[in-house]
PDB file of C-alpha atoms in Angstrom:
ATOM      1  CA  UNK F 153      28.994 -15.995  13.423  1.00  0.00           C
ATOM      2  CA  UNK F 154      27.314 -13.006  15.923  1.00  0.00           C
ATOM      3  CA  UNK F 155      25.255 -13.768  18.460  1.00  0.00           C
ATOM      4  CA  UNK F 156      22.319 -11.678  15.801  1.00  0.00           C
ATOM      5  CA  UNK F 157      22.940 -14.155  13.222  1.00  0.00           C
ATOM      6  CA  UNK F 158      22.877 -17.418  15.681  1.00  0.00           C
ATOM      7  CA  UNK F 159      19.488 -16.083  16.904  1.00  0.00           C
ATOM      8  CA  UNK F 160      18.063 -15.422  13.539  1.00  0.00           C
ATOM      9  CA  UNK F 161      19.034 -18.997  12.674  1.00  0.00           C
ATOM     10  CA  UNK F 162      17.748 -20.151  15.930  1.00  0.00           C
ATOM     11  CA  UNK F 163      14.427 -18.960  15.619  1.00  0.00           C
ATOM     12  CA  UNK F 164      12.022 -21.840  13.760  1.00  0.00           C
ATOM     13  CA  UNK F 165      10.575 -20.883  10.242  1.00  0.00           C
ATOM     14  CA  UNK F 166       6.429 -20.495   9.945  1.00  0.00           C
ATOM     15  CA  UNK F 167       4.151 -21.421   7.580  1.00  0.00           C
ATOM     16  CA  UNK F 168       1.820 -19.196   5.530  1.00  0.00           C
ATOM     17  CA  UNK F 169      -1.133 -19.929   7.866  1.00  0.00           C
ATOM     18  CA  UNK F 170       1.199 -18.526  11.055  1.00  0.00           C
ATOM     19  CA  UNK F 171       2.845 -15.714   8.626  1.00  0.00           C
ATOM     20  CA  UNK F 172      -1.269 -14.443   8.358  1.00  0.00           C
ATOM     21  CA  UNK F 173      -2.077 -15.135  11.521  1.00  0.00           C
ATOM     22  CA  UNK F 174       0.877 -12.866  12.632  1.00  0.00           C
ATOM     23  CA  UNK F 175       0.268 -10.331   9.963  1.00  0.00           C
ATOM     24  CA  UNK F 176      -3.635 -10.378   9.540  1.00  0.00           C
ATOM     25  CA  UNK F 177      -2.713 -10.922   5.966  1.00  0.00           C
ATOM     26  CA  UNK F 178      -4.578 -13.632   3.842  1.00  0.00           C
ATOM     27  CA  UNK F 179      -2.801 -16.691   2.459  1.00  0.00           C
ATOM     28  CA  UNK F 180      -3.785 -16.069  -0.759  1.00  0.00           C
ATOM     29  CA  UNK F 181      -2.413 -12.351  -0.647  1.00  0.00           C
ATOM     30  CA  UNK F 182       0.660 -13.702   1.072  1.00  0.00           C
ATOM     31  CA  UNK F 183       1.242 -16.000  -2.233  1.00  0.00           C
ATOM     32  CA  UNK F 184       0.457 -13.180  -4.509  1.00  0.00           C
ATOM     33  CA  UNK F 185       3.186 -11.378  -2.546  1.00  0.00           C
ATOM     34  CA  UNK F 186       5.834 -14.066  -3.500  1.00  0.00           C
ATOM     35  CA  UNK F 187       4.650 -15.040  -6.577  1.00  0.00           C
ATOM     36  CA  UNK F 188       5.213 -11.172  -7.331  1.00  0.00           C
ATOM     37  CA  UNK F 189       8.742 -11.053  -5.704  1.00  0.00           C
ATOM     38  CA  UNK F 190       7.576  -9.501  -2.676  1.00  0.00           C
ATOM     39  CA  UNK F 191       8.339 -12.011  -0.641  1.00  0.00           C
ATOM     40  CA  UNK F 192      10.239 -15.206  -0.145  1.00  0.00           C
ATOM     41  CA  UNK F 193       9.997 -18.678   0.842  1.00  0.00           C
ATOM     42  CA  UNK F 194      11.212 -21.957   1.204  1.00  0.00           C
ATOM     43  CA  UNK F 195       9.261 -24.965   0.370  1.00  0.00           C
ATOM     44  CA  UNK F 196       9.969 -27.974   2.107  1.00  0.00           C
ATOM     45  CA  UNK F 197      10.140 -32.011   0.612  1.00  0.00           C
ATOM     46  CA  UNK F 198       6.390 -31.712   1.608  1.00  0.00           C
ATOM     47  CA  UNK F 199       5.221 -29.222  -0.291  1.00  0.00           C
ATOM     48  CA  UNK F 200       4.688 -26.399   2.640  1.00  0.00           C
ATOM     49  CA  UNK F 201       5.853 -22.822   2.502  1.00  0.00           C
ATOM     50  CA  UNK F 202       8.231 -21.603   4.992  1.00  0.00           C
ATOM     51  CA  UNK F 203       8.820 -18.177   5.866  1.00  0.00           C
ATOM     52  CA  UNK F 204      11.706 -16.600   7.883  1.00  0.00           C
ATOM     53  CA  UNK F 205      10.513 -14.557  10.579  1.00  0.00           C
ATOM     54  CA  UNK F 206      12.003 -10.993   9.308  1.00  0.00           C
ATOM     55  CA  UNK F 207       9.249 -12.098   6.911  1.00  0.00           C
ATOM     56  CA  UNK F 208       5.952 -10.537   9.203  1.00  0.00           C
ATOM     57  CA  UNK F 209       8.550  -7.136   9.153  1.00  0.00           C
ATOM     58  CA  UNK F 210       8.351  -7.274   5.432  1.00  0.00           C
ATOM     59  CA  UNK F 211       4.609  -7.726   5.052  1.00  0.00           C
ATOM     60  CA  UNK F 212       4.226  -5.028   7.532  1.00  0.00           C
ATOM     61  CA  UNK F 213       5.946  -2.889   5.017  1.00  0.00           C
ATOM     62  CA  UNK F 214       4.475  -4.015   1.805  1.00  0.00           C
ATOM     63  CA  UNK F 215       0.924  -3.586   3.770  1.00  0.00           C
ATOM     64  CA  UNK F 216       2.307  -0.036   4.812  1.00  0.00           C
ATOM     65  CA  UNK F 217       3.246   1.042   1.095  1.00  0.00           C
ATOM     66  CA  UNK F 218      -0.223  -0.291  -0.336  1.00  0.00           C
ATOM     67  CA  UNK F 219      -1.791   1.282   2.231  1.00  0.00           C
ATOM     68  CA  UNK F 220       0.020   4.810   0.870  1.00  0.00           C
ATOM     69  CA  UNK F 221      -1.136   3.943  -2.623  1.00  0.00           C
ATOM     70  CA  UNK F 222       1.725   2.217  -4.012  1.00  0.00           C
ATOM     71  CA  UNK F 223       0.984  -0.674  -6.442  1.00  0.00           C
ATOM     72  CA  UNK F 224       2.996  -4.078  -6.017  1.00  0.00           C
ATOM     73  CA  UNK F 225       4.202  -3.624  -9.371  1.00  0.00           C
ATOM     74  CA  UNK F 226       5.639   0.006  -7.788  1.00  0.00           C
ATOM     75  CA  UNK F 227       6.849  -1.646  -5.029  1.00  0.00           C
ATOM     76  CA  UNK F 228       8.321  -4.706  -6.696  1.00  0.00           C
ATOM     77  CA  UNK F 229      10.726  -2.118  -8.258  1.00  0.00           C
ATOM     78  CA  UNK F 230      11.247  -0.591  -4.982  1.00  0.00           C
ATOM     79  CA  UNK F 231      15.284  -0.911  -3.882  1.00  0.00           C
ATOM     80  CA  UNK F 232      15.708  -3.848  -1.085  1.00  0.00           C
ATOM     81  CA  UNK F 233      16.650  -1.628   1.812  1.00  0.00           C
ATOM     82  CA  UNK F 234      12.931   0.470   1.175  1.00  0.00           C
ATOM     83  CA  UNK F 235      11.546  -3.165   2.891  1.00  0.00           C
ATOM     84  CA  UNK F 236      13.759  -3.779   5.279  1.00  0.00           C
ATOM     85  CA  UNK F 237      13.419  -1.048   7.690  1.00  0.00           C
ATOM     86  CA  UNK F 238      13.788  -2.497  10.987  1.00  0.00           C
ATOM     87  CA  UNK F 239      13.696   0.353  13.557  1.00  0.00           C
ATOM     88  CA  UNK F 240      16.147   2.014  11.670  1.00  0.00           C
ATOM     89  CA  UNK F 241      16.535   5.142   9.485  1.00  0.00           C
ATOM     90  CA  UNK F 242      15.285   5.028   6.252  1.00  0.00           C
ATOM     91  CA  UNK F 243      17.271   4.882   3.100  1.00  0.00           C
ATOM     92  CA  UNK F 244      17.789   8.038   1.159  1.00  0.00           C
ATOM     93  CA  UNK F 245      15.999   6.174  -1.492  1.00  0.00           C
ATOM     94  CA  UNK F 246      12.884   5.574   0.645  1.00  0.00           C
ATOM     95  CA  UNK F 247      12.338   9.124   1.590  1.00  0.00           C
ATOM     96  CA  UNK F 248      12.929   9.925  -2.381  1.00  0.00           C
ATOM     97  CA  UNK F 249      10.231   7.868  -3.480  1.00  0.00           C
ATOM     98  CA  UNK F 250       7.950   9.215  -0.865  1.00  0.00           C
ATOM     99  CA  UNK F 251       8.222  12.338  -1.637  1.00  0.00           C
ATOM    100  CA  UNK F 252       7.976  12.012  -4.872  1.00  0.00           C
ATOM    101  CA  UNK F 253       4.656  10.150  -4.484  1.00  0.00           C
ATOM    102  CA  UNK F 254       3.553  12.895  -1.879  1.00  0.00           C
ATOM    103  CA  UNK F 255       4.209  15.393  -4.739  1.00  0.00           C
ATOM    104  CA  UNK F 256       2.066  13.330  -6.839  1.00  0.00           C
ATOM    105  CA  UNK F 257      -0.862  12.914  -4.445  1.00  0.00           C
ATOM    106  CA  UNK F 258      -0.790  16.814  -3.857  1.00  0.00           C
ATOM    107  CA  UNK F 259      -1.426  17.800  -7.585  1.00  0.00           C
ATOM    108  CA  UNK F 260      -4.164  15.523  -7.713  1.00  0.00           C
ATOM    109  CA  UNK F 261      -5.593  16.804  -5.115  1.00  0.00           C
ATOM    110  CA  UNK F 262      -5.383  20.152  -5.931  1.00  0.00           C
ATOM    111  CA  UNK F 263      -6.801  18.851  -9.557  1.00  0.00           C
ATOM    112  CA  UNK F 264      -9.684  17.358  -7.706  1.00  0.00           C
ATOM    113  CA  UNK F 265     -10.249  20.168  -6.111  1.00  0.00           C
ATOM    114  CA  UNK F 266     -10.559  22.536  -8.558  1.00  0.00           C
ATOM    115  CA  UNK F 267     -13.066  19.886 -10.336  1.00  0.00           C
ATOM    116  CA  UNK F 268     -15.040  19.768  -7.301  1.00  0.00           C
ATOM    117  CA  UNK F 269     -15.256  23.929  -7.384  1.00  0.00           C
ATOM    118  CA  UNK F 270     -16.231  23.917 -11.169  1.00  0.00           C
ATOM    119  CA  UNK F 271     -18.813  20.915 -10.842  1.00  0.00           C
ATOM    120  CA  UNK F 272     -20.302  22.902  -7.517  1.00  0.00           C
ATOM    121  CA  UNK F 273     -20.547  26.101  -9.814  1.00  0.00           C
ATOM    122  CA  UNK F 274     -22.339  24.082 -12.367  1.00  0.00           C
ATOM    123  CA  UNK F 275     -24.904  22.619  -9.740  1.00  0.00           C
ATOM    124  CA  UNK F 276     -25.816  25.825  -8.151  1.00  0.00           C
ATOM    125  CA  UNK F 277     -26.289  27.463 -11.646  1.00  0.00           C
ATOM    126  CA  UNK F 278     -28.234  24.502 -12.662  1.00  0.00           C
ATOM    127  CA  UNK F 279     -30.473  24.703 -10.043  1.00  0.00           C
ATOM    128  CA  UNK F 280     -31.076  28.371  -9.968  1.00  0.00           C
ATOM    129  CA  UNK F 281     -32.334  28.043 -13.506  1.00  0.00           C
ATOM    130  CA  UNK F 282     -34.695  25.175 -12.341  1.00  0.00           C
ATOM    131  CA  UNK F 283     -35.635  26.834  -9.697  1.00  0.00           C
ATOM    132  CA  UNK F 284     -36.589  29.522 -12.288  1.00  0.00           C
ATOM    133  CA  UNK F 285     -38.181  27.513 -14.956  1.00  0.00           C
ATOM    134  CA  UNK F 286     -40.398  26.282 -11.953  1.00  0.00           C
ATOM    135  CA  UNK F 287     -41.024  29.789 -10.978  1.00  0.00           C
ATOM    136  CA  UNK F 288     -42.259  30.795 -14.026  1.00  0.00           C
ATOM    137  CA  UNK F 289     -44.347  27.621 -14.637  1.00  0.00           C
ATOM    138  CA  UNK F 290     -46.120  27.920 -11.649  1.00  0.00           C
ATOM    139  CA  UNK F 291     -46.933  31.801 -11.999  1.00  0.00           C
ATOM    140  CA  UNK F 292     -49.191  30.754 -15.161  1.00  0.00           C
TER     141      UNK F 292
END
């Protein structure tokens, strides 16, 4: 066994209250999380939760990914090494997806944006003609 794996093993498992209270995370998302197979646990003859600690890495990535605008559903299908990334290089899947999504959020922005310029046409041609009905109602 390497010294990595002896520490891992070493170091005690936390509950859900010390998994949010290292993550800023709510309980009740944390159990979405694993009830969604985000994330796991191990329940003990008492009932609790326990969580590794490579468990506050993983939330940190499931937070980052949401935070992008990735569903869990999307990330549930997400291939394991996209949520492991610990100070390494990303997988070749990881920067896939991304860019994939990036590609996405582009051509709705650009759609969006083209909305905004035909909704800002409308307005000003809108108000123009108000501004002329007014004109003319206040000339009689």
């Amino acid at each position: 066994m390497s010294e990595t794996q002896r520490h891992k093993e070493s170091v005690p498992a936390m509950t859900i209250g010390e998994l949010s209270g290292h993550t800023s995370v709510s309980r009740r998302a944390l159990r979405h999380y694993e009830t969604s197979g985000l994330l796991n646990s191990r329940r003990a003859d008492n009932g609790y939760r326990y969580f590794s600690r490579s468990a506050i890495a993983r939330v940190g990535r499931i937070q980052e990914f949401v935070a992008a605008g990735f569903s869990l559903e999307e990330i549930r299908t997400f291939p394991e090494c996209m949520l492991l990334l610990d100070g390494g290089a990303p997988c070749a899947q990881t920067l896939d997806i991304q860019r994939d999504r990036l590609s996405t959020l582009e051509a709705r922005i650009a759609t969006l944006e083209q909305r905004r310029y035909r909704l800002k046409a409308l307005l000003k041609a809108g108000e123009a003609a108000a501004l002329s009905a007014e004109e003319r109602t206040d000339s009689l």
